[in-house]
Short mmCIF file of C-alpha atoms (C1' of nucleotides) in Angstrom, two decimals:
data_model
loop_
_atom_site.label_atom_id
_atom_site.label_comp_id
_atom_site.label_asym_id
_atom_site.label_seq_id
_atom_site.Cartn_x
_atom_site.Cartn_y
_atom_site.Cartn_z
CA UNK A 1 -53.06 145.53 -106.23
CA UNK A 2 -54.62 144.00 -103.14
CA UNK A 3 -55.63 147.51 -102.19
CA UNK A 4 -59.30 147.01 -101.42
CA UNK A 5 -60.73 150.47 -101.35
CA UNK A 6 -64.18 148.95 -100.91
CA UNK A 7 -65.63 146.64 -98.31
CA UNK A 8 -66.16 143.96 -100.92
CA UNK A 9 -63.15 141.85 -99.94
CA UNK A 10 -64.03 141.72 -96.26
CA UNK A 11 -67.51 142.00 -94.82
CA UNK A 12 -69.92 140.81 -97.53
CA UNK A 13 -73.19 142.46 -96.43
CA UNK A 14 -76.31 140.36 -96.38
CA UNK A 15 -79.03 142.96 -96.94
CA UNK A 16 -79.49 146.32 -98.67
CA UNK A 17 -79.11 147.41 -102.25
CA UNK A 18 -75.48 146.43 -102.40
CA UNK A 19 -76.32 142.88 -101.35
CA UNK A 20 -79.02 142.69 -104.01
CA UNK A 21 -76.62 143.69 -106.73
CA UNK A 22 -74.04 141.22 -105.47
CA UNK A 23 -76.54 138.38 -105.50
CA UNK A 24 -77.65 139.34 -108.98
CA UNK A 25 -74.11 139.33 -110.27
CA UNK A 26 -73.26 136.05 -108.56
CA UNK A 27 -76.29 134.38 -110.09
CA UNK A 28 -75.41 135.72 -113.51
CA UNK A 29 -71.82 134.55 -113.06
CA UNK A 30 -73.02 131.01 -112.34
CA UNK A 31 -75.21 130.97 -115.42
CA UNK A 32 -72.47 132.42 -117.59
CA UNK A 33 -69.94 129.84 -116.44
CA UNK A 34 -72.42 127.07 -117.21
CA UNK A 35 -73.29 128.46 -120.62
CA UNK A 36 -70.05 129.69 -122.09
CA UNK A 37 -67.38 128.52 -119.69
CA UNK A 38 -64.52 130.33 -118.08
CA UNK A 39 -63.19 131.56 -121.41
CA UNK A 40 -66.48 133.31 -122.11
CA UNK A 41 -67.14 134.60 -118.63
CA UNK A 42 -66.08 138.22 -119.05
CA UNK A 43 -67.27 141.07 -116.86
CA UNK A 44 -69.31 142.34 -119.80
CA UNK A 45 -70.97 138.99 -120.49
CA UNK A 46 -71.88 138.51 -116.83
CA UNK A 47 -73.14 142.07 -116.33
CA UNK A 48 -75.28 141.89 -119.44
CA UNK A 49 -76.91 138.71 -118.18
CA UNK A 50 -77.48 140.35 -114.81
CA UNK A 51 -79.00 143.36 -116.54
CA UNK A 52 -76.51 145.64 -114.90
CA UNK A 53 -73.33 147.54 -115.62
CA UNK A 54 -69.97 145.79 -116.08
CA UNK A 55 -68.24 148.29 -113.83
CA UNK A 56 -70.20 146.89 -110.90
CA UNK A 57 -68.27 143.66 -111.12
CA UNK A 58 -65.12 145.54 -110.17
CA UNK A 59 -66.80 147.71 -107.60
CA UNK A 60 -68.37 144.82 -105.71
CA UNK A 61 -65.80 142.08 -106.25
CA UNK A 62 -62.58 143.75 -107.26
CA UNK A 63 -61.99 141.53 -110.28
CA UNK A 64 -63.74 139.04 -112.53
CA UNK A 65 -61.93 136.11 -110.94
CA UNK A 66 -63.04 137.12 -107.48
CA UNK A 67 -66.62 137.24 -108.68
CA UNK A 68 -66.24 133.79 -110.22
CA UNK A 69 -64.84 132.45 -106.96
CA UNK A 70 -67.80 133.92 -105.13
CA UNK A 71 -70.06 132.17 -107.63
CA UNK A 72 -68.28 128.89 -106.95
CA UNK A 73 -68.70 129.40 -103.20
CA UNK A 74 -72.36 130.20 -103.53
CA UNK A 75 -73.27 127.18 -105.59
CA UNK A 76 -70.94 124.95 -103.59
CA UNK A 77 -72.49 125.62 -100.18
CA UNK A 78 -75.99 125.32 -101.63
CA UNK A 79 -75.27 121.89 -103.16
CA UNK A 80 -73.30 120.66 -100.18
CA UNK A 81 -76.29 120.95 -97.90
CA UNK A 82 -78.50 119.03 -100.27
CA UNK A 83 -75.98 116.26 -100.75
CA UNK A 84 -75.03 115.79 -97.15
CA UNK A 85 -78.62 114.90 -96.38
CA UNK A 86 -78.78 112.32 -99.16
CA UNK A 87 -75.46 110.68 -98.36
CA UNK A 88 -76.12 110.36 -94.65
CA UNK A 89 -78.60 107.58 -95.28
CA UNK A 90 -76.31 105.56 -97.54
CA UNK A 91 -75.06 102.83 -95.23
CA UNK A 92 -74.24 100.25 -97.87
CA UNK A 93 -72.16 100.37 -101.03
CA UNK A 94 -75.25 99.83 -103.15
CA UNK A 95 -77.02 102.68 -101.40
CA UNK A 96 -73.97 104.86 -101.95
CA UNK A 97 -73.97 104.04 -105.66
CA UNK A 98 -77.68 104.85 -105.78
CA UNK A 99 -77.13 108.18 -104.03
CA UNK A 100 -74.18 109.00 -106.25
CA UNK A 101 -76.35 108.45 -109.28
CA UNK A 102 -79.09 110.72 -107.96
CA UNK A 103 -76.55 113.39 -107.11
CA UNK A 104 -75.00 113.16 -110.56
CA UNK A 105 -78.33 113.65 -112.31
CA UNK A 106 -79.30 116.53 -110.06
CA UNK A 107 -75.91 118.11 -110.58
CA UNK A 108 -75.94 117.79 -114.30
CA UNK A 109 -79.12 119.86 -114.34
CA UNK A 110 -78.04 122.31 -111.67
CA UNK A 111 -74.67 122.63 -113.37
CA UNK A 112 -72.60 122.73 -110.24
CA UNK A 113 -69.93 120.36 -111.44
CA UNK A 114 -69.75 122.31 -114.65
CA UNK A 115 -69.01 125.48 -112.71
CA UNK A 116 -66.33 123.67 -110.74
CA UNK A 117 -64.67 122.22 -113.82
CA UNK A 118 -64.62 125.57 -115.55
CA UNK A 119 -62.91 127.08 -112.54
CA UNK A 120 -60.37 124.27 -112.33
CA UNK A 121 -59.37 124.65 -115.96
CA UNK A 122 -59.62 128.42 -115.89
CA UNK A 123 -57.26 128.42 -112.94
CA UNK A 124 -54.49 127.30 -115.30
CA UNK A 125 -54.40 130.75 -116.80
CA UNK A 126 -54.18 132.78 -113.60
CA UNK A 127 -51.25 132.18 -111.17
CA UNK A 128 -52.80 132.18 -107.70
CA UNK A 129 -56.23 130.91 -108.68
CA UNK A 130 -55.43 127.21 -108.55
CA UNK A 131 -54.89 127.14 -104.79
CA UNK A 132 -58.11 129.03 -104.15
CA UNK A 133 -60.09 126.56 -106.24
CA UNK A 134 -58.35 123.60 -104.59
CA UNK A 135 -59.40 125.01 -101.23
CA UNK A 136 -63.00 124.98 -102.36
CA UNK A 137 -62.72 121.44 -103.63
CA UNK A 138 -61.48 120.00 -100.35
CA UNK A 139 -64.88 119.91 -98.55
CA UNK A 140 -66.16 117.79 -101.40
CA UNK A 141 -63.39 115.29 -101.11
CA UNK A 142 -64.03 115.11 -97.38
CA UNK A 143 -67.74 114.63 -97.96
CA UNK A 144 -67.01 111.80 -100.37
CA UNK A 145 -64.60 110.20 -97.92
CA UNK A 146 -67.16 110.25 -95.12
CA UNK A 147 -69.73 108.74 -97.44
CA UNK A 148 -67.39 105.94 -98.48
CA UNK A 149 -66.48 105.23 -94.88
CA UNK A 150 -70.12 105.09 -93.89
CA UNK A 151 -70.98 102.84 -96.82
CA UNK A 152 -68.16 100.38 -96.28
CA UNK A 153 -68.49 100.33 -92.51
CA UNK A 154 -66.36 97.70 -90.84
CA UNK A 155 -66.81 95.27 -93.69
CA UNK A 156 -64.04 93.39 -95.47
CA UNK A 157 -64.25 95.85 -98.36
CA UNK A 158 -62.96 98.63 -96.13
CA UNK A 159 -59.64 96.78 -95.97
CA UNK A 160 -59.38 96.46 -99.71
CA UNK A 161 -60.41 100.02 -100.47
CA UNK A 162 -59.17 102.80 -98.18
CA UNK A 163 -61.84 105.53 -98.02
CA UNK A 164 -59.44 108.35 -98.89
CA UNK A 165 -58.41 106.67 -102.12
CA UNK A 166 -61.93 105.68 -102.99
CA UNK A 167 -63.06 109.26 -102.39
CA UNK A 168 -60.38 110.63 -104.70
CA UNK A 169 -61.40 108.19 -107.40
CA UNK A 170 -65.05 109.01 -106.85
CA UNK A 171 -64.53 112.75 -107.22
CA UNK A 172 -62.34 112.20 -110.28
CA UNK A 173 -64.99 109.95 -111.80
CA UNK A 174 -67.65 112.57 -111.20
CA UNK A 175 -65.62 115.26 -112.88
CA UNK A 176 -64.70 113.04 -115.81
CA UNK A 177 -68.23 111.80 -116.43
CA UNK A 178 -69.58 115.32 -116.28
CA UNK A 179 -66.90 116.47 -118.71
CA UNK A 180 -67.86 113.77 -121.21
CA UNK A 181 -71.57 114.31 -120.72
CA UNK A 182 -71.26 118.05 -121.28
CA UNK A 183 -69.23 117.48 -124.42
CA UNK A 184 -71.72 115.45 -126.39
CA UNK A 185 -74.82 116.37 -124.42
CA UNK A 186 -75.42 112.71 -123.79
CA UNK A 187 -75.97 111.63 -120.22
CA UNK A 188 -76.98 108.06 -121.06
CA UNK A 189 -73.44 106.71 -121.11
CA UNK A 190 -72.73 108.22 -117.70
CA UNK A 191 -75.95 106.86 -116.24
CA UNK A 192 -75.15 103.41 -117.56
CA UNK A 193 -71.90 103.54 -115.64
CA UNK A 194 -73.72 104.46 -112.45
CA UNK A 195 -76.25 101.68 -112.96
CA UNK A 196 -73.48 99.20 -113.49
CA UNK A 197 -71.73 100.46 -110.39
CA UNK A 198 -74.90 99.90 -108.42
CA UNK A 199 -75.32 96.31 -109.49
CA UNK A 200 -71.67 95.59 -108.79
CA UNK A 201 -72.08 97.31 -105.45
CA UNK A 202 -74.89 94.92 -104.54
CA UNK A 203 -72.51 92.03 -105.05
CA UNK A 204 -69.91 93.79 -102.96
CA UNK A 205 -72.41 94.29 -100.16
CA UNK A 206 -73.11 90.56 -100.11
CA UNK A 207 -69.42 89.74 -99.96
CA UNK A 208 -68.84 92.44 -97.37
CA UNK A 209 -71.52 90.98 -95.15
CA UNK A 210 -68.83 88.73 -93.84
CA UNK A 211 -67.53 90.93 -91.07
CA UNK A 212 -63.95 90.55 -90.11
CA UNK A 213 -63.32 89.68 -86.47
CA UNK A 214 -61.83 93.11 -85.69
CA UNK A 215 -58.18 92.13 -85.90
CA UNK A 216 -55.63 93.71 -83.58
CA UNK A 217 -54.08 95.90 -86.26
CA UNK A 218 -57.27 97.99 -86.07
CA UNK A 219 -55.68 100.06 -83.28
CA UNK B 1 -66.76 133.36 -143.11
CA UNK B 2 -65.77 129.88 -144.25
CA UNK B 3 -64.24 131.59 -147.23
CA UNK B 4 -60.84 129.95 -147.32
CA UNK B 5 -58.86 132.05 -149.71
CA UNK B 6 -55.80 130.01 -148.84
CA UNK B 7 -54.99 126.35 -149.14
CA UNK B 8 -54.80 126.02 -145.38
CA UNK B 9 -58.22 124.45 -144.93
CA UNK B 10 -57.75 121.74 -147.52
CA UNK B 11 -54.41 120.25 -148.48
CA UNK B 12 -52.11 120.70 -145.48
CA UNK B 13 -48.68 120.55 -147.13
CA UNK B 14 -46.06 118.38 -145.57
CA UNK B 15 -42.87 120.12 -146.68
CA UNK B 16 -41.64 123.60 -147.57
CA UNK B 17 -41.53 126.83 -145.62
CA UNK B 18 -45.27 126.91 -145.13
CA UNK B 19 -45.19 123.50 -143.50
CA UNK B 20 -42.40 124.60 -141.22
CA UNK B 21 -44.35 127.57 -140.01
CA UNK B 22 -47.41 125.41 -139.51
CA UNK B 23 -45.47 122.91 -137.44
CA UNK B 24 -43.94 125.70 -135.40
CA UNK B 25 -47.34 127.20 -134.67
CA UNK B 26 -48.89 123.85 -133.83
CA UNK B 27 -46.10 123.08 -131.39
CA UNK B 28 -46.46 126.47 -129.77
CA UNK B 29 -50.24 125.99 -129.57
CA UNK B 30 -49.76 122.71 -127.70
CA UNK B 31 -47.38 124.32 -125.21
CA UNK B 32 -49.64 127.31 -124.74
CA UNK B 33 -52.68 125.13 -124.06
CA UNK B 34 -50.70 123.17 -121.49
CA UNK B 35 -49.33 126.27 -119.80
CA UNK B 36 -52.19 128.74 -119.72
CA UNK B 37 -55.20 126.78 -120.92
CA UNK B 38 -57.80 127.57 -123.53
CA UNK B 39 -58.63 130.90 -121.94
CA UNK B 40 -55.05 132.05 -122.33
CA UNK B 41 -54.40 130.56 -125.76
CA UNK B 42 -54.74 133.69 -127.89
CA UNK B 43 -53.25 134.05 -131.34
CA UNK B 44 -50.78 136.54 -129.92
CA UNK B 45 -49.71 134.30 -127.03
CA UNK B 46 -49.17 131.35 -129.38
CA UNK B 47 -47.34 133.35 -132.02
CA UNK B 48 -45.03 134.89 -129.45
CA UNK B 49 -44.10 131.44 -128.18
CA UNK B 50 -43.48 130.32 -131.74
CA UNK B 51 -41.35 133.37 -132.35
CA UNK B 52 -43.50 134.45 -135.23
CA UNK B 53 -46.27 136.86 -136.10
CA UNK B 54 -49.83 136.49 -134.88
CA UNK B 55 -51.23 137.14 -138.33
CA UNK B 56 -49.76 133.83 -139.46
CA UNK B 57 -52.23 131.99 -137.29
CA UNK B 58 -55.04 133.30 -139.45
CA UNK B 59 -53.18 132.89 -142.69
CA UNK B 60 -52.31 129.26 -142.07
CA UNK B 61 -55.28 128.06 -140.06
CA UNK B 62 -58.07 130.54 -140.62
CA UNK B 63 -58.83 131.04 -136.92
CA UNK B 64 -57.40 130.39 -133.50
CA UNK B 65 -59.82 127.55 -132.85
CA UNK B 66 -58.79 125.79 -136.04
CA UNK B 67 -55.16 126.00 -134.97
CA UNK B 68 -56.05 124.58 -131.57
CA UNK B 69 -57.90 121.71 -133.22
CA UNK B 70 -54.86 121.04 -135.37
CA UNK B 71 -52.78 120.99 -132.18
CA UNK B 72 -55.18 118.48 -130.65
CA UNK B 73 -54.94 116.31 -133.76
CA UNK B 74 -51.19 116.43 -133.80
CA UNK B 75 -50.70 115.43 -130.21
CA UNK B 76 -53.54 112.92 -130.38
CA UNK B 77 -52.14 110.87 -133.26
CA UNK B 78 -48.67 110.95 -131.75
CA UNK B 79 -49.88 109.62 -128.39
CA UNK B 80 -52.24 107.11 -129.94
CA UNK B 81 -49.42 105.26 -131.62
CA UNK B 82 -47.43 105.03 -128.43
CA UNK B 83 -50.36 103.77 -126.41
CA UNK B 84 -51.66 101.24 -128.84
CA UNK B 85 -48.35 99.43 -128.60
CA UNK B 86 -48.46 99.36 -124.80
CA UNK B 87 -52.08 98.23 -124.57
CA UNK B 88 -51.76 95.44 -127.07
CA UNK B 89 -49.80 93.36 -124.59
CA UNK B 90 -52.25 93.81 -121.74
CA UNK B 91 -54.14 90.52 -121.75
CA UNK B 92 -55.22 90.53 -118.12
CA UNK B 93 -57.01 93.07 -115.98
CA UNK B 94 -53.93 93.50 -113.82
CA UNK B 95 -51.79 94.12 -116.90
CA UNK B 96 -54.35 96.64 -118.12
CA UNK B 97 -54.22 98.47 -114.82
CA UNK B 98 -50.44 98.46 -115.01
CA UNK B 99 -50.49 99.83 -118.55
CA UNK B 100 -53.06 102.45 -117.63
CA UNK B 101 -50.80 103.65 -114.84
CA UNK B 102 -47.81 103.91 -117.16
CA UNK B 103 -49.88 105.77 -119.72
CA UNK B 104 -51.20 108.16 -117.09
CA UNK B 105 -47.71 109.06 -115.87
CA UNK B 106 -46.39 109.50 -119.39
CA UNK B 107 -49.38 111.60 -120.29
CA UNK B 108 -49.17 113.82 -117.27
CA UNK B 109 -45.66 114.77 -118.39
CA UNK B 110 -46.46 115.01 -122.07
CA UNK B 111 -49.58 116.98 -121.25
CA UNK B 112 -51.81 115.40 -123.83
CA UNK B 113 -54.78 114.94 -121.55
CA UNK B 114 -54.36 118.50 -120.43
CA UNK B 115 -54.66 119.67 -124.03
CA UNK B 116 -57.74 117.54 -124.49
CA UNK B 117 -59.42 118.80 -121.34
CA UNK B 118 -58.73 122.39 -122.26
CA UNK B 119 -60.35 121.82 -125.62
CA UNK B 120 -63.37 120.09 -124.11
CA UNK B 121 -64.02 122.94 -121.70
CA UNK B 122 -63.09 125.61 -124.21
CA UNK B 123 -65.60 124.09 -126.60
CA UNK B 124 -68.36 125.31 -124.29
CA UNK B 125 -67.74 128.85 -125.44
CA UNK B 126 -67.84 128.26 -129.19
CA UNK B 127 -70.98 126.75 -130.81
CA UNK B 128 -69.70 124.20 -133.33
CA UNK B 129 -66.50 123.30 -131.52
CA UNK B 130 -67.96 120.67 -129.22
CA UNK B 131 -68.76 118.24 -132.02
CA UNK B 132 -65.32 118.60 -133.53
CA UNK B 133 -63.67 117.83 -130.20
CA UNK B 134 -66.02 114.91 -129.60
CA UNK B 135 -64.99 113.50 -132.98
CA UNK B 136 -61.38 113.57 -131.86
CA UNK B 137 -62.20 111.89 -128.58
CA UNK B 138 -63.92 108.89 -130.15
CA UNK B 139 -60.75 107.03 -131.22
CA UNK B 140 -59.64 107.11 -127.61
CA UNK B 141 -62.85 105.61 -126.35
CA UNK B 142 -62.53 102.90 -128.99
CA UNK B 143 -58.95 102.27 -127.99
CA UNK B 144 -60.00 101.93 -124.36
CA UNK B 145 -62.83 99.60 -125.32
CA UNK B 146 -60.51 97.30 -127.26
CA UNK B 147 -58.11 97.27 -124.36
CA UNK B 148 -60.84 96.33 -121.90
CA UNK B 149 -62.11 93.61 -124.19
CA UNK B 150 -58.65 92.19 -124.58
CA UNK B 151 -58.03 92.31 -120.84
CA UNK B 152 -61.28 90.68 -119.83
CA UNK B 153 -61.25 88.11 -122.60
CA UNK B 154 -63.95 85.49 -122.22
CA UNK B 155 -63.73 85.52 -118.45
CA UNK B 156 -66.65 85.82 -116.10
CA UNK B 157 -65.81 89.47 -115.54
CA UNK B 158 -66.73 90.27 -119.13
CA UNK B 159 -70.33 89.44 -118.26
CA UNK B 160 -70.35 91.72 -115.27
CA UNK B 161 -68.65 94.60 -116.97
CA UNK B 162 -69.50 95.35 -120.63
CA UNK B 163 -66.38 96.75 -122.36
CA UNK B 164 -68.16 99.83 -123.73
CA UNK B 165 -69.25 100.91 -120.27
CA UNK B 166 -65.91 100.11 -118.73
CA UNK B 167 -64.20 102.13 -121.45
CA UNK B 168 -66.41 105.13 -120.81
CA UNK B 169 -65.66 104.93 -117.11
CA UNK B 170 -61.96 104.50 -117.82
CA UNK B 171 -61.77 107.58 -120.04
CA UNK B 172 -63.79 109.58 -117.53
CA UNK B 173 -61.50 108.47 -114.74
CA UNK B 174 -58.45 109.48 -116.72
CA UNK B 175 -59.84 112.93 -117.38
CA UNK B 176 -60.93 113.41 -113.80
CA UNK B 177 -57.67 112.27 -112.26
CA UNK B 178 -55.70 114.50 -114.60
CA UNK B 179 -57.97 117.42 -113.73
CA UNK B 180 -57.34 116.93 -110.02
CA UNK B 181 -53.62 116.32 -110.49
CA UNK B 182 -53.20 119.48 -112.55
CA UNK B 183 -55.08 121.51 -109.96
CA UNK B 184 -52.88 120.85 -106.97
CA UNK B 185 -49.81 119.67 -108.85
CA UNK B 186 -49.91 116.47 -106.85
CA UNK B 187 -49.83 113.23 -108.77
CA UNK B 188 -49.44 111.00 -105.71
CA UNK B 189 -53.17 110.70 -105.04
CA UNK B 190 -53.82 109.67 -108.63
CA UNK B 191 -51.01 107.14 -108.61
CA UNK B 192 -52.34 105.63 -105.40
CA UNK B 193 -55.65 105.07 -107.15
CA UNK B 194 -53.91 103.31 -110.02
CA UNK B 195 -51.91 101.15 -107.62
CA UNK B 196 -55.05 100.20 -105.77
CA UNK B 197 -56.76 99.38 -109.05
CA UNK B 198 -53.89 97.10 -109.95
CA UNK B 199 -54.07 95.11 -106.74
CA UNK B 200 -57.84 94.79 -107.05
CA UNK B 201 -57.35 93.77 -110.67
CA UNK B 202 -55.11 90.91 -109.58
CA UNK B 203 -57.94 89.58 -107.46
CA UNK B 204 -60.32 89.97 -110.36
CA UNK B 205 -57.98 88.02 -112.60
CA UNK B 206 -57.99 85.15 -110.13
CA UNK B 207 -61.78 85.13 -109.95
CA UNK B 208 -62.03 85.52 -113.72
CA UNK B 209 -59.87 82.47 -114.22
CA UNK B 210 -63.07 80.52 -113.86
CA UNK B 211 -64.24 80.55 -117.47
CA UNK B 212 -67.93 80.33 -118.08
CA UNK B 213 -69.08 77.44 -120.27
CA UNK B 214 -69.92 79.73 -123.23
CA UNK B 215 -73.66 79.98 -122.64
CA UNK B 216 -76.08 80.16 -125.61
CA UNK B 217 -76.88 83.86 -125.18
CA UNK B 218 -73.36 84.52 -126.50
CA UNK B 219 -74.78 84.53 -130.05
"C1'" DG C 1 -72.05 154.36 -100.72
"C1'" DT C 2 -73.49 153.06 -105.30
"C1'" DC C 3 -73.17 153.24 -109.98
"C1'" DT C 4 -71.92 155.13 -114.93
"C1'" DA C 5 -68.93 157.14 -118.41
"C1'" DT C 6 -64.51 156.86 -120.02
"C1'" DA C 7 -59.42 155.38 -120.50
"C1'" DC C 8 -56.56 152.11 -121.66
"C1'" DT C 9 -55.12 147.13 -123.07
"C1'" DT C 10 -55.45 142.97 -125.47
"C1'" DG C 11 -57.42 140.05 -129.01
"C1'" DG C 12 -59.28 138.59 -133.69
"C1'" DA C 13 -59.07 139.42 -138.28
"C1'" DT C 14 -57.55 141.48 -142.86
"C1'" DA C 15 -55.72 144.76 -146.41
"C1'" DG C 16 -51.97 145.35 -148.44
"C1'" DA C 17 -46.53 145.06 -148.58
"C1'" DC C 18 -42.91 142.06 -150.06
"C1'" DG D 1 -47.41 132.60 -152.03
"C1'" DT D 2 -45.89 134.32 -147.54
"C1'" DC D 3 -45.92 137.52 -144.10
"C1'" DT D 4 -46.53 142.33 -141.65
"C1'" DA D 5 -48.81 146.70 -140.52
"C1'" DT D 6 -53.06 148.20 -139.26
"C1'" DC D 7 -58.03 148.17 -137.99
"C1'" DC D 8 -61.85 147.43 -135.04
"C1'" DA D 9 -64.16 144.86 -131.33
"C1'" DA D 10 -64.08 143.26 -126.67
"C1'" DG D 11 -61.83 143.14 -122.27
"C1'" DT D 12 -60.26 145.12 -117.64
"C1'" DA D 13 -60.15 148.70 -114.69
"C1'" DT D 14 -60.99 153.39 -112.70
"C1'" DA D 15 -62.13 158.42 -112.33
"C1'" DG D 16 -65.64 160.82 -111.41
"C1'" DA D 17 -71.02 161.60 -111.37
"C1'" DC D 18 -75.00 160.93 -108.54
#
DNA sequence: GTCTATACTTGGATAGAC
DNA sequence: GTCTATCCAAGTATAGAC
């Protein structure tokens, strides 16, 4: 079953005809996931969109799920770079809320979160898939945690809201808002939430301006 | 296509052998959605779980998607009753947070949110399905909005946080937390978020105790 | 090494049996 | 009126052609 007669599971070449086909299929897989979801992302549907043969999915990736995971990886690394740059400059809660909003809008268009959600739900069907998707989600939780930590700094708010918890909530909120937005095609409600978060964040920044005198328990 | 040669699309009988079979199939559909998701919820998989023939899905419901919608309805109305009772007594933000936590735990076991999420994502694949699922989601948003309104009352917080927006965020958060919890099978992170929300809510209740003097803009 | 033609499996839907 | 046997389309996977 795990008998990889091809090099597809190991090396992943970066140039040549094989690499071209792989890239083509990965791109088509991303688009297919966005358009028709995991349930509709068959080897045939993806290959047709890529303008190539469905057998190639199995030759290059071994299985449909492995191709979908590769698609998730591709889009994930691409978005991660973009976001890290934006979040690095968010040194207040209000700035974080502002950045989060920008990221959400960009993502809704790019469809990254959609791809992720489809993979999370699709993973229910296939036994081992859940862990593999969870693995790919972890960097995002870490990214969010760093951002929260940077935004809260050493302010009083950091005591009330541990970054790890805030990050979990933030990621969950992202997923949920995207889910709702994709359902009714209406992003206004989600944006209103972000705007509200920003104005509340401004208040929080003012309150947080009162730095605590670095109590001993800080270790 | 919409040619319903049977009574299945209209009346929905409540007793008799037909009703029994319907109930059996609906129950099996719920379990199947929870276990293997939309992608795995085929007529055959559902019928096998129900111990009956896959053809009955089409006889009684017309299509697999219609059966799944019926399953969503069934579980939705059942949960709605339970929750309405709990939320009615939440007249402070802290109480709301407490209730939300209880509901989340109960739901994670019952699997209702899971069913809903599967239908939302599955709807991507089928053209008209999205609207039908959205229709079934609306009562929940309304329920959340009422709960928020009741919890905030006429306090200062109600000015800062419009109930409709808060409800949207609340529903999104629920969906997102469930999504994450179902991925790694770990509910601890989600519960920590709810606990944190509760302790923050207590603070908010104290602040909100300061009632505003019913300004004119209140209409 | 890369890709296509073909084999086999599962799924949706219905014609016809009871 | 209720259910089952059967049909055809779509899916995964691979044997073999280039």
